[in-house]
Structures are given as C-alpha cells and as structure tokens.
C-alpha cells in the first residue's frame, strides 16, 4: 500500500474528534450481537481488523473478553484508542500494520472487520486479505465483515471503496468458509446522513 494511505488515515485520526467521522458509533451494537450469537468463550482470540478508534474493544472488555487484538494501518488511530481506554489499554494487543502484510501470531476464533475490507479495491489486495483470513482463522472460527452494500456510499473518508452484495461477498469467501447470514443495516452518521451497510458472517470450514 502506498504511504499516502497511511498518511491519509493518520491525518484523519490526528485532526478529527471521534464523533467527527462518518463511521463513528458510541456502541457497536450489531457487532456485539454477532459476538453473542457465536457464544464465544471469554478466552477466545478476537481480532478487530482496521479497528481504528472503534469502541468494539471497549465493549468486548466490558463483557470480560481476555484476548482482544486490534490491528490498524494507522498508528495515530491505535494511539487514540489506547488513550481512550486508559489503564484498560494494556489488556488489548495492538498491531500497527496493513492487513495485507499481516502475519497472524495466533489462530483467531473471531475475525471482525467493520469498514476496512471495503477499502481494498484491487484484485491483488483482496486476494491477499482473503488468503490471510483463511490462514488466520481457526477451524470453526467466525468471520464478520461490515462493508458498504450496493445501496451504500461509493466513497468513505474521501477514498474509493468497493461495495458488496450477499452474492459478491460470499463468492470471495466460500472456498474456505460457510456462510452463516448476511444482514443489511442503515448506519446514521454523526452528520445525520444514512449509510447502508452489509454485515456478512461466515464460519471457517
Ligand atoms: C472507516 S474506518 C473504520 C474504523 C472502525 N472499524 C470502526 O468501525 O469504527 C476504516 C479503518 O480501516 C483502517 N484501514 C484502512 N485500510 C487498511 C489496511 N489496508 N490495513 C489495516 N487497516 C486499514 C483505517 O486506518 C481506519 O481506521
């Protein structure tokens, strides 16, 4: 990935408050509903890909999860999340990396990605993401991807994104995963605009 992507995200996180970005959620309700549905044990390895400054890690810590990982391209995003979490930041494993360069240190039981995968717009990058996910996610482990749907925006944060449908998402992952369910959800941004997301869930074969 060119450096300017990293610079783009560092600039966003260094200059905007958390509720000044379109993807802000005070509580990641849909993501946590998947956690409950999967009935994951508290020692499950859970990773938030492109987690940025999301409150997903906070919500997992509140539930008592002990092995939480957050990966993001932007060091500024990770620093901001750590500051917000304060003492609890030491309970999370933080990784600054492009997901397409990620070398998974442990098998993951839940791989969560809200609004990062859709920034990969080349076949090469998408292929690498899928291959890394296949390697990283344990047998019977879960994958949840939140992307813009075909009814959603065509850009996010000024960058081109790739929209997904249930069919196009399943086609990407069906070799190594069984689809569980896909749901569409309207996200209301802090600016009162609406973005249609597709949340797709899978289980590793
Ligand atoms: C729209 S934000 C979503 C943040 C968070 N998932 C949430 O729901 O609040 C996209 C995030 O993906 C990260 N990102 C973009 N491309 C990435 C890549 N190739 N590897 C890792 N992180 C990436 C950005 O730095 C940013 O934090």
PDB file of C-alpha atoms and ligand atoms in Angstrom:
ATOM      1  CA  UNK A   1       0.000   0.000   0.000  1.00  0.00           C
ATOM      2  CA  UNK A   2       1.419   3.433  -0.847  1.00  0.00           C
ATOM      3  CA  UNK A   3       2.484   5.554   2.124  1.00  0.00           C
ATOM      4  CA  UNK A   4      -0.159   8.116   1.292  1.00  0.00           C
ATOM      5  CA  UNK A   5      -2.916   5.745   2.530  1.00  0.00           C
ATOM      6  CA  UNK A   6      -1.244   5.545   5.906  1.00  0.00           C
ATOM      7  CA  UNK A   7      -0.741   9.304   5.896  1.00  0.00           C
ATOM      8  CA  UNK A   8      -4.378   9.790   4.949  1.00  0.00           C
ATOM      9  CA  UNK A   9      -5.591   7.792   7.952  1.00  0.00           C
ATOM     10  CA  UNK A  10      -3.054   9.276  10.369  1.00  0.00           C
ATOM     11  CA  UNK A  11      -4.165  12.734   9.287  1.00  0.00           C
ATOM     12  CA  UNK A  12      -7.849  11.869   9.858  1.00  0.00           C
ATOM     13  CA  UNK A  13      -7.206  10.495  13.332  1.00  0.00           C
ATOM     14  CA  UNK A  14      -4.870  13.379  14.263  1.00  0.00           C
ATOM     15  CA  UNK A  15      -7.269  16.109  13.181  1.00  0.00           C
ATOM     16  CA  UNK A  16     -10.816  14.874  13.852  1.00  0.00           C
ATOM     17  CA  UNK A  17     -12.638  14.080  17.063  1.00  0.00           C
ATOM     18  CA  UNK A  18     -14.104  10.584  17.217  1.00  0.00           C
ATOM     19  CA  UNK A  19     -17.625  11.837  16.513  1.00  0.00           C
ATOM     20  CA  UNK A  20     -16.491  13.932  13.559  1.00  0.00           C
ATOM     21  CA  UNK A  21     -16.031  10.886  11.325  1.00  0.00           C
ATOM     22  CA  UNK A  22     -18.895   9.263   9.448  1.00  0.00           C
ATOM     23  CA  UNK A  23     -18.296   5.745  10.809  1.00  0.00           C
ATOM     24  CA  UNK A  24     -18.495   6.728  14.496  1.00  0.00           C
ATOM     25  CA  UNK A  25     -20.634   4.540  16.774  1.00  0.00           C
ATOM     26  CA  UNK A  26     -20.798   5.052  20.523  1.00  0.00           C
ATOM     27  CA  UNK A  27     -21.681   1.350  20.847  1.00  0.00           C
ATOM     28  CA  UNK A  28     -21.077  -1.310  18.145  1.00  0.00           C
ATOM     29  CA  UNK A  29     -24.496  -2.897  18.581  1.00  0.00           C
ATOM     30  CA  UNK A  30     -24.571  -5.136  15.505  1.00  0.00           C
ATOM     31  CA  UNK A  31     -21.011  -6.371  16.056  1.00  0.00           C
ATOM     32  CA  UNK A  32     -21.800  -7.246  19.665  1.00  0.00           C
ATOM     33  CA  UNK A  33     -24.941  -9.090  18.578  1.00  0.00           C
ATOM     34  CA  UNK A  34     -22.700 -11.331  16.466  1.00  0.00           C
ATOM     35  CA  UNK A  35     -20.438 -11.922  19.498  1.00  0.00           C
ATOM     36  CA  UNK A  36     -23.497 -13.016  21.486  1.00  0.00           C
ATOM     37  CA  UNK A  37     -24.820 -15.166  18.651  1.00  0.00           C
ATOM     38  CA  UNK A  38     -21.499 -17.035  18.369  1.00  0.00           C
ATOM     39  CA  UNK A  39     -21.434 -17.615  22.133  1.00  0.00           C
ATOM     40  CA  UNK A  40     -17.653 -17.218  22.202  1.00  0.00           C
ATOM     41  CA  UNK A  41     -15.798 -18.268  25.346  1.00  0.00           C
ATOM     42  CA  UNK A  42     -14.148 -15.418  27.263  1.00  0.00           C
ATOM     43  CA  UNK A  43     -10.666 -16.677  26.340  1.00  0.00           C
ATOM     44  CA  UNK A  44     -11.400 -16.648  22.576  1.00  0.00           C
ATOM     45  CA  UNK A  45      -8.839 -14.820  20.402  1.00  0.00           C
ATOM     46  CA  UNK A  46     -10.787 -11.941  18.851  1.00  0.00           C
ATOM     47  CA  UNK A  47      -9.301  -9.519  16.346  1.00  0.00           C
ATOM     48  CA  UNK A  48     -10.734  -6.253  15.064  1.00  0.00           C
ATOM     49  CA  UNK A  49      -9.235  -5.600  11.622  1.00  0.00           C
ATOM     50  CA  UNK A  50      -8.985  -1.890  10.790  1.00  0.00           C
ATOM     51  CA  UNK A  51     -10.342  -1.334  14.275  1.00  0.00           C
ATOM     52  CA  UNK A  52      -9.144   2.271  14.358  1.00  0.00           C
ATOM     53  CA  UNK A  53     -10.612   4.132  17.304  1.00  0.00           C
ATOM     54  CA  UNK A  54     -13.701   1.890  17.470  1.00  0.00           C
ATOM     55  CA  UNK A  55     -15.423   1.127  20.770  1.00  0.00           C
ATOM     56  CA  UNK A  56     -15.619  -2.571  19.864  1.00  0.00           C
ATOM     57  CA  UNK A  57     -12.602  -3.385  22.068  1.00  0.00           C
ATOM     58  CA  UNK A  58     -14.194  -1.446  24.958  1.00  0.00           C
ATOM     59  CA  UNK A  59     -17.443  -3.415  24.573  1.00  0.00           C
ATOM     60  CA  UNK A  60     -15.539  -6.724  24.498  1.00  0.00           C
ATOM     61  CA  UNK A  61     -13.553  -5.782  27.612  1.00  0.00           C
ATOM     62  CA  UNK A  62     -16.805  -4.885  29.373  1.00  0.00           C
ATOM     63  CA  UNK A  63     -18.103  -8.385  28.609  1.00  0.00           C
ATOM     64  CA  UNK A  64     -14.945  -9.908  30.109  1.00  0.00           C
ATOM     65  CA  UNK A  65     -13.113 -10.995  26.941  1.00  0.00           C
ATOM     66  CA  UNK A  66      -9.455 -11.559  27.694  1.00  0.00           C
ATOM     67  CA  UNK A  67      -7.708 -11.981  24.339  1.00  0.00           C
ATOM     68  CA  UNK A  68      -8.548  -8.969  22.217  1.00  0.00           C
ATOM     69  CA  UNK A  69      -6.408  -7.790  19.313  1.00  0.00           C
ATOM     70  CA  UNK A  70      -6.808  -4.571  17.344  1.00  0.00           C
ATOM     71  CA  UNK A  71      -4.989  -4.103  14.038  1.00  0.00           C
ATOM     72  CA  UNK A  72      -4.880  -0.871  12.081  1.00  0.00           C
ATOM     73  CA  UNK A  73      -2.770   0.733   9.410  1.00  0.00           C
ATOM     74  CA  UNK A  74      -2.744   3.995  11.335  1.00  0.00           C
ATOM     75  CA  UNK A  75      -0.502   4.389  14.381  1.00  0.00           C
ATOM     76  CA  UNK A  76      -2.474   7.552  15.204  1.00  0.00           C
ATOM     77  CA  UNK A  77      -5.712   5.552  15.373  1.00  0.00           C
ATOM     78  CA  UNK A  78      -4.188   2.975  17.698  1.00  0.00           C
ATOM     79  CA  UNK A  79      -2.716   5.692  19.911  1.00  0.00           C
ATOM     80  CA  UNK A  80      -6.099   7.381  20.156  1.00  0.00           C
ATOM     81  CA  UNK A  81      -7.840   4.133  21.101  1.00  0.00           C
ATOM     82  CA  UNK A  82      -5.183   3.457  23.747  1.00  0.00           C
ATOM     83  CA  UNK A  83      -5.623   6.941  25.221  1.00  0.00           C
ATOM     84  CA  UNK A  84      -9.373   6.451  25.417  1.00  0.00           C
ATOM     85  CA  UNK A  85      -9.065   3.085  27.118  1.00  0.00           C
ATOM     86  CA  UNK A  86      -6.531   4.358  29.668  1.00  0.00           C
ATOM     87  CA  UNK A  87      -5.418   1.589  32.031  1.00  0.00           C
ATOM     88  CA  UNK A  88      -7.520  -0.943  30.124  1.00  0.00           C
ATOM     89  CA  UNK A  89      -5.355  -0.401  27.020  1.00  0.00           C
ATOM     90  CA  UNK A  90      -2.789  -2.818  28.456  1.00  0.00           C
ATOM     91  CA  UNK A  91      -5.404  -5.606  28.274  1.00  0.00           C
ATOM     92  CA  UNK A  92      -5.514  -5.350  24.460  1.00  0.00           C
ATOM     93  CA  UNK A  93      -2.907  -6.487  21.900  1.00  0.00           C
ATOM     94  CA  UNK A  94      -2.258  -3.613  19.475  1.00  0.00           C
ATOM     95  CA  UNK A  95      -0.849  -4.120  15.982  1.00  0.00           C
ATOM     96  CA  UNK A  96       0.053  -1.327  13.564  1.00  0.00           C
ATOM     97  CA  UNK A  97       0.076  -2.953  10.143  1.00  0.00           C
ATOM     98  CA  UNK A  98      -1.504  -3.000   6.735  1.00  0.00           C
ATOM     99  CA  UNK A  99      -3.836  -6.005   6.946  1.00  0.00           C
ATOM    100  CA  UNK A 100      -2.461  -7.271   3.637  1.00  0.00           C
ATOM    101  CA  UNK A 101       1.009  -7.570   5.273  1.00  0.00           C
ATOM    102  CA  UNK A 102      -0.319  -9.149   8.478  1.00  0.00           C
ATOM    103  CA  UNK A 103       1.366 -12.277   9.814  1.00  0.00           C
ATOM    104  CA  UNK A 104      -1.119 -13.749  12.297  1.00  0.00           C
ATOM    105  CA  UNK A 105       0.602 -14.541  15.629  1.00  0.00           C
ATOM    106  CA  UNK A 106      -2.177 -16.840  16.918  1.00  0.00           C
ATOM    107  CA  UNK A 107      -5.223 -18.605  15.449  1.00  0.00           C
ATOM    108  CA  UNK A 108      -8.265 -16.371  15.752  1.00  0.00           C
ATOM    109  CA  UNK A 109     -11.712 -17.546  16.845  1.00  0.00           C
ATOM    110  CA  UNK A 110     -13.397 -14.366  15.685  1.00  0.00           C
ATOM    111  CA  UNK A 111     -12.142 -12.009  12.962  1.00  0.00           C
ATOM    112  CA  UNK A 112     -14.191  -8.793  12.875  1.00  0.00           C
ATOM    113  CA  UNK A 113     -13.891  -6.051  10.277  1.00  0.00           C
ATOM    114  CA  UNK A 114     -16.219  -3.068  10.067  1.00  0.00           C
ATOM    115  CA  UNK A 115     -15.460  -0.763   7.160  1.00  0.00           C
ATOM    116  CA  UNK A 116     -11.817  -1.713   6.449  1.00  0.00           C
ATOM    117  CA  UNK A 117     -12.086  -4.559   3.900  1.00  0.00           C
ATOM    118  CA  UNK A 118     -14.088  -2.384   1.511  1.00  0.00           C
ATOM    119  CA  UNK A 119     -11.096  -0.044   1.066  1.00  0.00           C
ATOM    120  CA  UNK A 120      -9.263  -2.821  -0.779  1.00  0.00           C
ATOM    121  CA  UNK A 121     -10.100  -2.172  -4.400  1.00  0.00           C
ATOM    122  CA  UNK A 122      -7.543  -4.212  -6.349  1.00  0.00           C
ATOM    123  CA  UNK A 123      -7.786  -7.950  -7.013  1.00  0.00           C
ATOM    124  CA  UNK A 124      -4.282  -8.423  -5.624  1.00  0.00           C
ATOM    125  CA  UNK A 125      -5.088  -6.777  -2.274  1.00  0.00           C
ATOM    126  CA  UNK A 126      -8.462  -8.514  -1.942  1.00  0.00           C
ATOM    127  CA  UNK A 127      -6.853 -11.860  -2.726  1.00  0.00           C
ATOM    128  CA  UNK A 128      -4.184 -11.284  -0.078  1.00  0.00           C
ATOM    129  CA  UNK A 129      -6.780 -10.305   2.541  1.00  0.00           C
ATOM    130  CA  UNK A 130      -8.826 -13.450   1.889  1.00  0.00           C
ATOM    131  CA  UNK A 131      -5.711 -15.656   1.954  1.00  0.00           C
ATOM    132  CA  UNK A 132      -4.523 -14.137   5.258  1.00  0.00           C
ATOM    133  CA  UNK A 133      -8.002 -14.531   6.768  1.00  0.00           C
ATOM    134  CA  UNK A 134      -8.143 -18.175   5.669  1.00  0.00           C
ATOM    135  CA  UNK A 135      -4.789 -18.818   7.343  1.00  0.00           C
ATOM    136  CA  UNK A 136      -5.512 -16.796  10.483  1.00  0.00           C
ATOM    137  CA  UNK A 137      -8.991 -18.019  11.394  1.00  0.00           C
ATOM    138  CA  UNK A 138      -9.144 -21.284  13.329  1.00  0.00           C
ATOM    139  CA  UNK A 139     -11.312 -24.186  12.149  1.00  0.00           C
ATOM    140  CA  UNK A 140     -14.922 -23.385  13.146  1.00  0.00           C
ATOM    141  CA  UNK A 141     -13.834 -19.795  13.885  1.00  0.00           C
ATOM    142  CA  UNK A 142     -16.026 -16.885  12.812  1.00  0.00           C
ATOM    143  CA  UNK A 143     -15.621 -14.052  10.351  1.00  0.00           C
ATOM    144  CA  UNK A 144     -17.796 -10.927  10.255  1.00  0.00           C
ATOM    145  CA  UNK A 145     -17.305  -8.265   7.607  1.00  0.00           C
ATOM    146  CA  UNK A 146     -19.200  -4.985   7.621  1.00  0.00           C
ATOM    147  CA  UNK A 147     -18.907  -3.198   4.270  1.00  0.00           C
ATOM    148  CA  UNK A 148     -20.972  -0.712   2.334  1.00  0.00           C
ATOM    149  CA  UNK A 149     -23.752  -2.509   0.464  1.00  0.00           C
ATOM    150  CA  UNK A 150     -24.728  -1.869  -3.139  1.00  0.00           C
ATOM    151  CA  UNK A 151     -27.191   0.691  -1.721  1.00  0.00           C
ATOM    152  CA  UNK A 152     -24.448   2.376   0.288  1.00  0.00           C
ATOM    153  CA  UNK A 153     -21.975   5.159  -0.497  1.00  0.00           C
ATOM    154  CA  UNK A 154     -19.328   4.741  -3.194  1.00  0.00           C
ATOM    155  CA  UNK A 155     -16.677   6.504  -1.116  1.00  0.00           C
ATOM    156  CA  UNK A 156     -15.686   6.694   2.512  1.00  0.00           C
ATOM    157  CA  UNK A 157     -13.391   9.286   4.026  1.00  0.00           C
ATOM    158  CA  UNK A 158     -12.767  10.601   0.507  1.00  0.00           C
ATOM    159  CA  UNK A 159     -11.403   7.242  -0.676  1.00  0.00           C
ATOM    160  CA  UNK A 160     -12.883   4.878  -3.245  1.00  0.00           C
ATOM    161  CA  UNK A 161     -14.424   1.765  -1.731  1.00  0.00           C
ATOM    162  CA  UNK A 162     -15.803  -1.470  -3.119  1.00  0.00           C
ATOM    163  CA  UNK A 163     -19.480  -2.141  -2.457  1.00  0.00           C
ATOM    164  CA  UNK A 164     -20.648  -5.693  -1.745  1.00  0.00           C
ATOM    165  CA  UNK A 165     -23.797  -7.748  -2.103  1.00  0.00           C
ATOM    166  CA  UNK A 166     -24.520 -11.011  -0.329  1.00  0.00           C
ATOM    167  CA  UNK A 167     -23.560 -12.820  -3.543  1.00  0.00           C
ATOM    168  CA  UNK A 168     -20.312 -10.993  -4.260  1.00  0.00           C
ATOM    169  CA  UNK A 169     -19.186 -11.267  -0.645  1.00  0.00           C
ATOM    170  CA  UNK A 170     -19.972 -14.982  -0.488  1.00  0.00           C
ATOM    171  CA  UNK A 171     -18.094 -15.553  -3.743  1.00  0.00           C
ATOM    172  CA  UNK A 172     -14.941 -14.108  -2.131  1.00  0.00           C
ATOM    173  CA  UNK A 173     -15.013 -16.330   0.945  1.00  0.00           C
ATOM    174  CA  UNK A 174     -16.943 -19.502   0.063  1.00  0.00           C
ATOM    175  CA  UNK A 175     -13.864 -21.628  -0.704  1.00  0.00           C
ATOM    176  CA  UNK A 176     -12.829 -21.825   2.935  1.00  0.00           C
ATOM    177  CA  UNK A 177     -15.905 -20.590   4.806  1.00  0.00           C
ATOM    178  CA  UNK A 178     -19.569 -21.497   5.187  1.00  0.00           C
ATOM    179  CA  UNK A 179     -21.868 -18.501   5.087  1.00  0.00           C
ATOM    180  CA  UNK A 180     -23.979 -18.049   8.196  1.00  0.00           C
ATOM    181  CA  UNK A 181     -26.048 -14.954   7.444  1.00  0.00           C
ATOM    182  CA  UNK A 182     -25.895 -11.516   5.870  1.00  0.00           C
ATOM    183  CA  UNK A 183     -27.858  -8.534   7.112  1.00  0.00           C
ATOM    184  CA  UNK A 184     -28.242  -5.020   5.826  1.00  0.00           C
ATOM    185  CA  UNK A 185     -28.218  -2.151   8.257  1.00  0.00           C
ATOM    186  CA  UNK A 186     -28.605   1.600   7.995  1.00  0.00           C
ATOM    187  CA  UNK A 187     -25.903   3.440   9.908  1.00  0.00           C
ATOM    188  CA  UNK A 188     -26.770   7.016  10.835  1.00  0.00           C
ATOM    189  CA  UNK A 189     -23.625   9.133  10.777  1.00  0.00           C
ATOM    190  CA  UNK A 190     -22.959  11.945  13.290  1.00  0.00           C
ATOM    191  CA  UNK A 191     -23.997  14.294  10.462  1.00  0.00           C
ATOM    192  CA  UNK A 192     -27.429  12.617  10.246  1.00  0.00           C
ATOM    193  CA  UNK A 193     -26.812  11.010   6.875  1.00  0.00           C
ATOM    194  CA  UNK A 194     -27.569   7.329   6.343  1.00  0.00           C
ATOM    195  CA  UNK A 195     -25.147   4.692   5.048  1.00  0.00           C
ATOM    196  CA  UNK A 196     -26.370   1.231   4.133  1.00  0.00           C
ATOM    197  CA  UNK A 197     -24.002  -1.490   5.389  1.00  0.00           C
ATOM    198  CA  UNK A 198     -23.928  -5.195   4.639  1.00  0.00           C
ATOM    199  CA  UNK A 199     -22.777  -7.366   7.559  1.00  0.00           C
ATOM    200  CA  UNK A 200     -21.741 -10.813   6.330  1.00  0.00           C
ATOM    201  CA  UNK A 201     -20.907 -13.651   8.681  1.00  0.00           C
ATOM    202  CA  UNK A 202     -19.076 -16.890   7.951  1.00  0.00           C
ATOM    203  CA  UNK A 203     -17.626 -19.907   9.734  1.00  0.00           C
ATOM    204  CA  UNK A 204     -14.256 -21.424   8.813  1.00  0.00           C
ATOM    205  CA  UNK A 205     -14.610 -24.906   7.335  1.00  0.00           C
TER     206      UNK A 205
HETATM  207  C1  LIG B   1     -13.861   3.728   8.193  1.00  0.00           C
HETATM  208  S1  LIG B   1     -12.652   3.356   9.377  1.00  0.00           S
HETATM  209  C2  LIG B   1     -13.488   2.177  10.412  1.00  0.00           C
HETATM  210  C3  LIG B   1     -12.845   2.047  11.771  1.00  0.00           C
HETATM  211  C4  LIG B   1     -13.504   1.022  12.693  1.00  0.00           C
HETATM  212  N1  LIG B   1     -13.501  -0.297  12.121  1.00  0.00           N
HETATM  213  C5  LIG B   1     -14.890   1.422  13.087  1.00  0.00           C
HETATM  214  O1  LIG B   1     -15.849   0.727  12.733  1.00  0.00           O
HETATM  215  O2  LIG B   1     -15.015   2.438  13.791  1.00  0.00           O
HETATM  216  C6  LIG B   1     -11.526   2.337   8.455  1.00  0.00           C
HETATM  217  C7  LIG B   1     -10.318   1.918   9.250  1.00  0.00           C
HETATM  218  O3  LIG B   1      -9.573   0.972   8.473  1.00  0.00           O
HETATM  219  C8  LIG B   1      -8.190   1.268   8.568  1.00  0.00           C
HETATM  220  N2  LIG B   1      -7.567   0.738   7.355  1.00  0.00           N
HETATM  221  C9  LIG B   1      -7.767   1.137   6.077  1.00  0.00           C
HETATM  222  N3  LIG B   1      -7.060   0.378   5.221  1.00  0.00           N
HETATM  223  C10 LIG B   1      -6.381  -0.533   5.995  1.00  0.00           C
HETATM  224  C11 LIG B   1      -5.465  -1.577   5.702  1.00  0.00           C
HETATM  225  N4  LIG B   1      -5.091  -1.851   4.447  1.00  0.00           N
HETATM  226  N5  LIG B   1      -4.960  -2.301   6.729  1.00  0.00           N
HETATM  227  C12 LIG B   1      -5.322  -2.020   8.025  1.00  0.00           C
HETATM  228  N6  LIG B   1      -6.191  -1.037   8.350  1.00  0.00           N
HETATM  229  C13 LIG B   1      -6.716  -0.304   7.349  1.00  0.00           C
HETATM  230  C14 LIG B   1      -8.134   2.781   8.705  1.00  0.00           C
HETATM  231  O4  LIG B   1      -6.937   3.240   9.282  1.00  0.00           O
HETATM  232  C15 LIG B   1      -9.362   3.054   9.573  1.00  0.00           C
HETATM  233  O5  LIG B   1      -9.049   3.005  10.940  1.00  0.00           O
END
